[in-house]
Coordinates of C-alpha atoms in Angstrom, one line a residue:
M13 CA 10.8 13.1 183.6
E14 CA 8.1 15.7 184.2
T15 CA 5.5 15.1 186.9
L16 CA 1.8 15.5 186.4
I17 CA -0.4 15.4 189.6
V18 CA -3.9 14.2 189.1
T19 CA -6.1 14.8 192.1
G20 CA -9.2 12.5 192.4
G21 CA -7.4 10.1 190.1
A22 CA -8.9 7.1 191.7
G23 CA -12.4 8.2 190.8
F24 CA -14.5 7.5 187.6
I25 CA -13.3 10.4 185.4
G26 CA -9.9 10.8 187.0
S27 CA -8.9 7.2 186.6
S28 CA -9.9 7.3 182.9
F29 CA -7.7 10.4 182.5
V30 CA -4.8 8.6 184.3
R31 CA -4.9 5.7 181.9
L32 CA -5.0 8.1 178.9
A33 CA -2.1 10.2 180.2
L34 CA 0.1 7.2 180.9
A35 CA -0.7 5.9 177.3
E36 CA -0.2 9.1 175.5
R37 CA 2.5 11.0 177.5
P38 CA 5.2 8.3 178.0
G39 CA 7.7 10.9 179.3
T40 CA 5.4 12.0 182.1
R41 CA 5.2 10.6 185.6
V42 CA 1.6 10.6 186.8
V43 CA 1.1 11.0 190.5
V44 CA -2.5 10.2 191.6
F45 CA -3.6 12.0 194.8
D46 CA -6.8 10.7 196.2
K47 CA -8.6 10.5 199.6
L48 CA -10.3 7.2 198.6
T49 CA -13.8 8.1 199.7
Y50 CA -16.7 5.9 198.7
A51 CA -16.5 6.9 195.0
G52 CA -12.7 6.7 194.8
N53 CA -11.2 3.2 194.7
L54 CA -7.9 1.7 193.7
A55 CA -9.8 -1.0 191.9
N56 CA -10.3 1.7 189.2
L57 CA -6.5 1.8 188.7
A58 CA -5.7 -1.9 189.0
D59 CA -4.8 -2.1 185.3
V60 CA -2.0 0.6 185.7
A61 CA -0.8 -0.2 189.2
D62 CA 2.5 -1.7 187.8
H63 CA 3.1 1.0 185.2
P64 CA 6.5 2.5 185.7
G65 CA 5.1 6.0 185.3
Y66 CA 2.4 5.7 187.9
A67 CA 2.5 6.6 191.6
F68 CA -0.2 6.9 194.2
V69 CA -0.4 9.2 197.2
Q70 CA -3.4 9.0 199.6
G71 CA -4.4 12.4 200.9
D72 CA -7.1 15.0 201.1
I73 CA -7.2 18.1 198.9
A74 CA -8.8 20.1 201.7
D75 CA -6.0 19.3 204.1
R76 CA -3.3 22.0 203.8
D77 CA -0.5 19.9 205.2
D78 CA -1.4 17.0 202.8
V79 CA -1.4 19.3 199.8
R80 CA 1.8 21.1 200.6
R81 CA 3.7 17.9 201.3
L82 CA 2.5 16.6 197.9
F83 CA 3.8 19.6 196.1
A84 CA 7.1 19.6 198.0
A85 CA 7.7 15.9 197.4
H86 CA 6.8 15.8 193.7
R87 CA 7.3 19.3 192.3
P88 CA 4.8 19.0 189.5
A89 CA 5.0 20.5 186.0
A90 CA 1.2 20.5 185.9
V91 CA -1.8 19.7 188.1
V92 CA -5.2 18.4 186.9
N93 CA -7.9 18.6 189.5
F94 CA -10.7 16.0 189.3
A95 CA -11.2 15.7 193.0
A96 CA -14.7 16.6 194.0
E97 CA -17.9 15.5 195.7
S98 CA -20.0 15.1 192.7
H99 CA -23.5 13.6 193.4
V100 CA -26.2 16.2 193.4
D101 CA -28.6 14.1 195.5
R102 CA -25.9 13.8 198.3
S103 CA -25.4 17.6 198.2
I104 CA -29.1 18.1 198.9
D105 CA -29.0 15.8 201.9
D106 CA -25.8 17.5 203.3
A107 CA -23.8 20.2 201.5
S108 CA -21.0 20.5 204.1
E109 CA -18.6 18.0 202.5
F110 CA -19.2 19.7 199.1
V111 CA -18.2 23.0 200.5
R112 CA -15.2 21.5 202.3
T113 CA -13.9 19.5 199.3
N114 CA -15.1 21.4 196.2
V115 CA -14.5 24.9 197.5
G116 CA -12.0 24.6 200.3
G117 CA -10.0 21.8 198.5
A118 CA -9.8 23.8 195.3
F119 CA -8.5 26.8 197.3
E120 CA -5.8 24.7 199.0
L121 CA -4.7 23.3 195.6
L122 CA -4.6 26.7 194.0
D123 CA -2.7 28.3 196.9
A124 CA -0.1 25.5 196.9
A125 CA 0.2 25.8 193.1
R126 CA 0.7 29.5 193.4
R127 CA 3.5 29.1 196.0
H128 CA 5.1 26.3 193.9
H129 CA 4.8 28.2 190.6
R130 CA 6.5 31.4 191.9
E131 CA 9.5 29.4 193.0
L132 CA 10.1 27.6 189.7
P133 CA 12.9 28.5 187.3
A134 CA 11.6 30.8 184.5
A135 CA 11.3 28.1 181.8
E136 CA 9.5 25.7 184.1
R137 CA 7.2 28.6 185.3
E138 CA 6.3 29.3 181.8
R139 CA 5.3 25.7 181.1
F140 CA 3.4 25.1 184.3
R141 CA -0.4 24.5 184.1
F142 CA -3.2 24.1 186.5
V143 CA -6.4 22.6 185.0
H144 CA -9.6 22.6 187.0
V145 CA -12.3 20.1 185.8
S146 CA -15.8 21.5 186.4
T147 CA -19.3 20.9 185.2
D148 CA -22.1 22.4 183.0
E149 CA -24.3 22.5 186.1
V150 CA -22.7 25.8 187.1
Y151 CA -24.7 27.5 184.4
G152 CA -28.2 26.5 185.7
S153 CA -31.1 25.2 183.7
L154 CA -32.2 25.7 180.1
E155 CA -35.7 25.7 178.6
A156 CA -36.4 23.5 175.6
D157 CA -35.8 26.2 173.0
D158 CA -32.8 28.0 174.8
P159 CA -29.4 28.0 173.1
A160 CA -26.8 25.7 174.6
F161 CA -24.4 26.9 177.3
N162 CA -21.2 28.6 176.0
E163 CA -18.2 30.0 177.8
R164 CA -19.9 33.4 178.2
T165 CA -23.1 32.0 179.8
P166 CA -23.7 33.6 183.2
Y167 CA -23.4 31.3 186.2
A168 CA -26.7 30.3 187.9
P169 CA -26.2 27.2 189.9
N170 CA -29.3 25.6 191.4
S171 CA -28.1 22.8 193.6
P172 CA -25.6 22.9 196.5
Y173 CA -23.3 20.7 194.3
A174 CA -23.4 23.2 191.4
A175 CA -22.9 26.1 193.7
S176 CA -19.8 24.5 195.2
K177 CA -18.3 23.9 191.7
A178 CA -19.2 27.4 190.6
A179 CA -17.3 28.8 193.6
A180 CA -14.3 26.8 192.7
D181 CA -14.4 28.0 189.1
H182 CA -14.4 31.6 190.4
F183 CA -11.4 30.9 192.6
V184 CA -9.5 29.5 189.6
R185 CA -10.2 32.6 187.6
A186 CA -9.2 34.8 190.5
Y187 CA -5.9 33.1 191.0
H188 CA -5.1 33.6 187.3
E189 CA -6.1 37.3 187.3
T190 CA -4.6 38.2 190.7
Y191 CA -1.5 36.0 190.9
G192 CA -0.8 35.2 187.3
L193 CA -1.2 31.4 187.9
P194 CA -1.5 29.7 184.5
A195 CA -4.8 28.1 185.3
L196 CA -7.8 27.2 183.2
V197 CA -11.2 25.6 183.6
T198 CA -13.1 22.9 181.6
N199 CA -16.8 22.5 182.0
C200 CA -18.2 19.2 180.8
S201 CA -21.6 17.6 180.2
N202 CA -22.8 14.4 181.8
N203 CA -20.1 11.6 181.6
Y204 CA -20.7 7.9 181.2
G205 CA -18.5 4.9 180.6
P206 CA -16.6 2.2 182.5
Y207 CA -15.8 2.5 186.2
Q208 CA -18.6 5.0 187.1
F209 CA -19.9 4.6 190.6
P210 CA -23.3 3.0 190.7
E211 CA -25.1 6.0 192.2
K212 CA -25.2 7.8 188.8
L213 CA -28.0 7.2 186.3
I214 CA -26.4 5.0 183.7
P215 CA -24.6 2.5 186.0
L216 CA -27.5 2.5 188.4
M217 CA -30.0 1.6 185.8
T218 CA -27.8 -0.9 184.1
I219 CA -27.0 -2.8 187.3
N220 CA -30.6 -2.7 188.6
A221 CA -31.9 -4.0 185.2
I222 CA -29.4 -6.8 185.2
E223 CA -30.6 -7.8 188.7
G224 CA -34.3 -7.4 187.8
K225 CA -34.8 -4.5 190.2
P226 CA -36.9 -1.3 189.6
L227 CA -35.5 1.4 187.4
P228 CA -36.4 4.6 189.3
I229 CA -37.0 7.6 186.9
Y230 CA -37.3 11.0 188.5
G231 CA -40.5 13.0 187.8
D232 CA -41.8 12.6 184.2
G233 CA -38.4 11.5 182.8
G234 CA -38.3 14.5 180.6
N235 CA -35.2 16.2 182.1
V236 CA -32.6 16.5 179.3
R237 CA -28.8 16.1 179.6
D238 CA -26.0 16.1 177.1
W239 CA -24.0 13.0 177.4
I240 CA -20.2 12.6 176.8
Y241 CA -18.3 9.3 176.8
V242 CA -15.7 9.5 179.5
E243 CA -12.7 8.9 177.3
D244 CA -13.8 11.8 175.0
H245 CA -14.1 14.1 177.9
C246 CA -10.6 13.1 179.1
R247 CA -9.1 13.7 175.7
G248 CA -10.6 17.2 175.9
V249 CA -9.0 17.8 179.3
L250 CA -5.7 16.6 178.0
A251 CA -6.0 18.9 175.0
A252 CA -6.7 21.8 177.4
L253 CA -3.7 20.9 179.4
E254 CA -1.4 20.8 176.4
R255 CA -2.9 23.6 174.2
G256 CA -5.3 25.6 176.3
R257 CA -4.9 29.3 177.0
P258 CA -4.0 30.2 180.6
G259 CA -7.0 32.0 182.0
G260 CA -9.1 30.2 179.4
K261 CA -12.3 28.3 179.8
Y262 CA -13.5 25.4 177.6
N263 CA -16.9 23.6 177.4
L264 CA -16.6 19.9 176.5
G265 CA -19.8 18.2 175.3
G266 CA -20.9 15.1 173.6
S267 CA -23.5 16.5 171.2
S268 CA -25.9 13.8 172.6
E269 CA -28.9 15.4 174.2
R270 CA -31.3 12.8 175.6
T271 CA -34.2 12.8 178.1
N272 CA -33.6 10.6 181.2
L273 CA -36.4 8.4 179.9
Q274 CA -34.7 8.0 176.5
V275 CA -31.5 7.1 178.3
V276 CA -33.2 4.4 180.4
E277 CA -34.9 3.0 177.4
A278 CA -31.6 2.9 175.5
I279 CA -30.0 1.0 178.3
C280 CA -32.8 -1.5 178.3
D281 CA -32.4 -2.0 174.5
A282 CA -28.6 -2.3 174.8
L283 CA -29.1 -4.9 177.6
E284 CA -31.6 -6.8 175.4
A285 CA -28.9 -7.1 172.7
E286 CA -26.3 -8.3 175.1
L287 CA -28.3 -10.4 177.6
P288 CA -31.8 -11.0 176.3
A289 CA -34.5 -10.7 178.9
R290 CA -35.7 -14.3 178.3
A291 CA -32.1 -15.5 179.2
N292 CA -31.9 -13.5 182.4
P293 CA -33.4 -15.4 185.4
A294 CA -33.5 -12.2 187.5
L295 CA -36.3 -10.9 185.3
A296 CA -38.3 -14.1 185.5
A297 CA -37.9 -13.9 189.3
A298 CA -39.2 -10.3 189.2
G299 CA -42.2 -11.4 187.2
V300 CA -41.5 -9.2 184.2
A301 CA -40.9 -10.1 180.5
S302 CA -38.7 -7.2 179.4
Y303 CA -36.2 -4.7 180.8
R304 CA -38.5 -1.9 180.1
D305 CA -41.1 -3.4 182.3
L306 CA -38.8 -2.5 185.2
E307 CA -39.3 1.3 184.6
T308 CA -40.8 3.0 187.6
F309 CA -41.5 6.8 187.9
V310 CA -40.7 8.2 191.3
A311 CA -40.9 11.6 193.0
D312 CA -38.7 14.2 191.3
R313 CA -35.4 15.5 192.7
P314 CA -35.9 18.9 194.5
G315 CA -34.8 21.8 192.3
H316 CA -34.2 19.4 189.4
D317 CA -32.7 21.4 186.5
R318 CA -34.8 20.7 183.4
R319 CA -32.1 20.8 180.6
Y320 CA -28.4 21.1 180.1
A321 CA -26.8 21.5 176.6
I322 CA -23.2 22.3 175.7
D323 CA -21.8 24.5 172.9
D324 CA -18.3 23.2 172.5
A325 CA -17.3 25.2 169.4
L326 CA -14.5 27.0 171.2
A327 CA -12.8 23.7 172.3
R328 CA -13.1 22.3 168.8
R329 CA -11.6 25.5 167.3
E330 CA -8.8 26.3 169.8
L331 CA -7.9 22.8 171.1
G332 CA -8.5 20.8 167.9
W333 CA -10.7 18.5 170.0
A334 CA -14.0 16.7 169.1
P335 CA -15.7 13.7 170.7
A336 CA -15.1 10.4 168.9
H337 CA -18.1 8.4 170.3
D338 CA -21.7 8.8 169.5
F339 CA -24.2 7.9 172.2
A340 CA -25.3 4.6 170.8
S341 CA -21.8 3.1 170.5
G342 CA -20.6 4.6 173.8
L343 CA -23.6 3.2 175.6
A344 CA -23.3 -0.2 174.1
A345 CA -19.7 -0.4 175.2
T346 CA -20.6 0.8 178.7
V347 CA -23.4 -1.7 179.2
R348 CA -21.1 -4.5 177.9
W349 CA -18.4 -3.4 180.4
Y350 CA -20.8 -3.6 183.4
L351 CA -22.0 -7.0 182.3
D352 CA -18.4 -8.2 182.2
H353 CA -17.3 -6.6 185.5
R354 CA -19.9 -7.5 188.0
D355 CA -17.1 -8.2 190.5
W356 CA -16.0 -4.6 190.3
C357 CA -19.5 -3.4 191.0
E358 CA -19.7 -5.6 194.1
E359 CA -16.3 -4.5 195.3
V360 CA -16.9 -0.7 195.0
E361 CA -20.3 -0.9 196.7
S362 CA -19.1 -3.3 199.4
G363 CA -21.7 -2.3 202.0
R364 CA -21.0 1.5 201.7
Y365 CA -23.8 2.1 199.2
R366 CA -26.9 0.0 198.6
R367 CA -28.4 2.0 195.7
E368 CA -30.8 3.7 198.1
R369 CA -32.6 6.9 197.1
L370 CA -30.8 10.0 198.2
G371 CA -31.5 13.7 197.9
L372 CA -34.9 13.9 199.6
A373 CA -33.9 16.0 202.6
A374 CA -35.4 19.2 201.1
R375 CA -38.8 17.5 201.3

């Protein structure tokens, strides 16, 4: 049985990928390696905890000893790296952990993979893959009439988070070019779906609205993001693992550009369909008649990129991949999940995060 190491596998996107890999690769043993920081939680993997192909190892990708013990103990046939500090606002307040994890951690994984790869028998060396999961934020910001990001778009990161991910992407390329490590990069648009930590836009707005709390919208609400349902993104990563070119790079998008204000209004409408405002006592207590009445415009994020958009033609052509969910159906399923899993929300927040505003240090 081949072993696939999934770093950051207890996080939002990583846990979705773990479930997908266990379901679609029955001959693979999936080893999750995660530090279990505030955004990584074993509650995200509770439904696969008893799966015979699943194993968990707690550790830090930026700790050389942890990483090398991991490779020595499990001798992977492939590695997929989801582990990262990912919240832009937190990177504005303090970029140090982003540099340590996103840059230093990527380096430790790559160097351990290089050492492991060169010691494999020829046939196993040929099959080995290292997939690094990155973001569209490395490309910078687009104007309204600019073409979407493609794999040849120059890097122009604007936040400390984006800069740390860009540095990691460059290390992946360098390890392929210099050492022949069969590594590749995927760059995705904004993910949404079940198990997303409540600091991100869609779960934050959904949970706040359910509780009758304000829905804080940065600036004028006109910042545009392309949204991809998390399972669609994970299927793209799996396709890259199985069919991607070593040294290659693939953009994965959802073809669903929306302004932040449009997203918040869509959440309000989806909640109205599932839990009408008149039936939600939290709204009555807040003195409002509808979810949209909770919308509140707040000071913008420093250096807030205006627009992201993904051209995923290469992934569609080379990987045979395409997203299966449109934004409306994916959002409806997401809102329904949060309504049905309030206990999960309470568990993962558990005093470590109170939905406070972050990212104002630059002011």
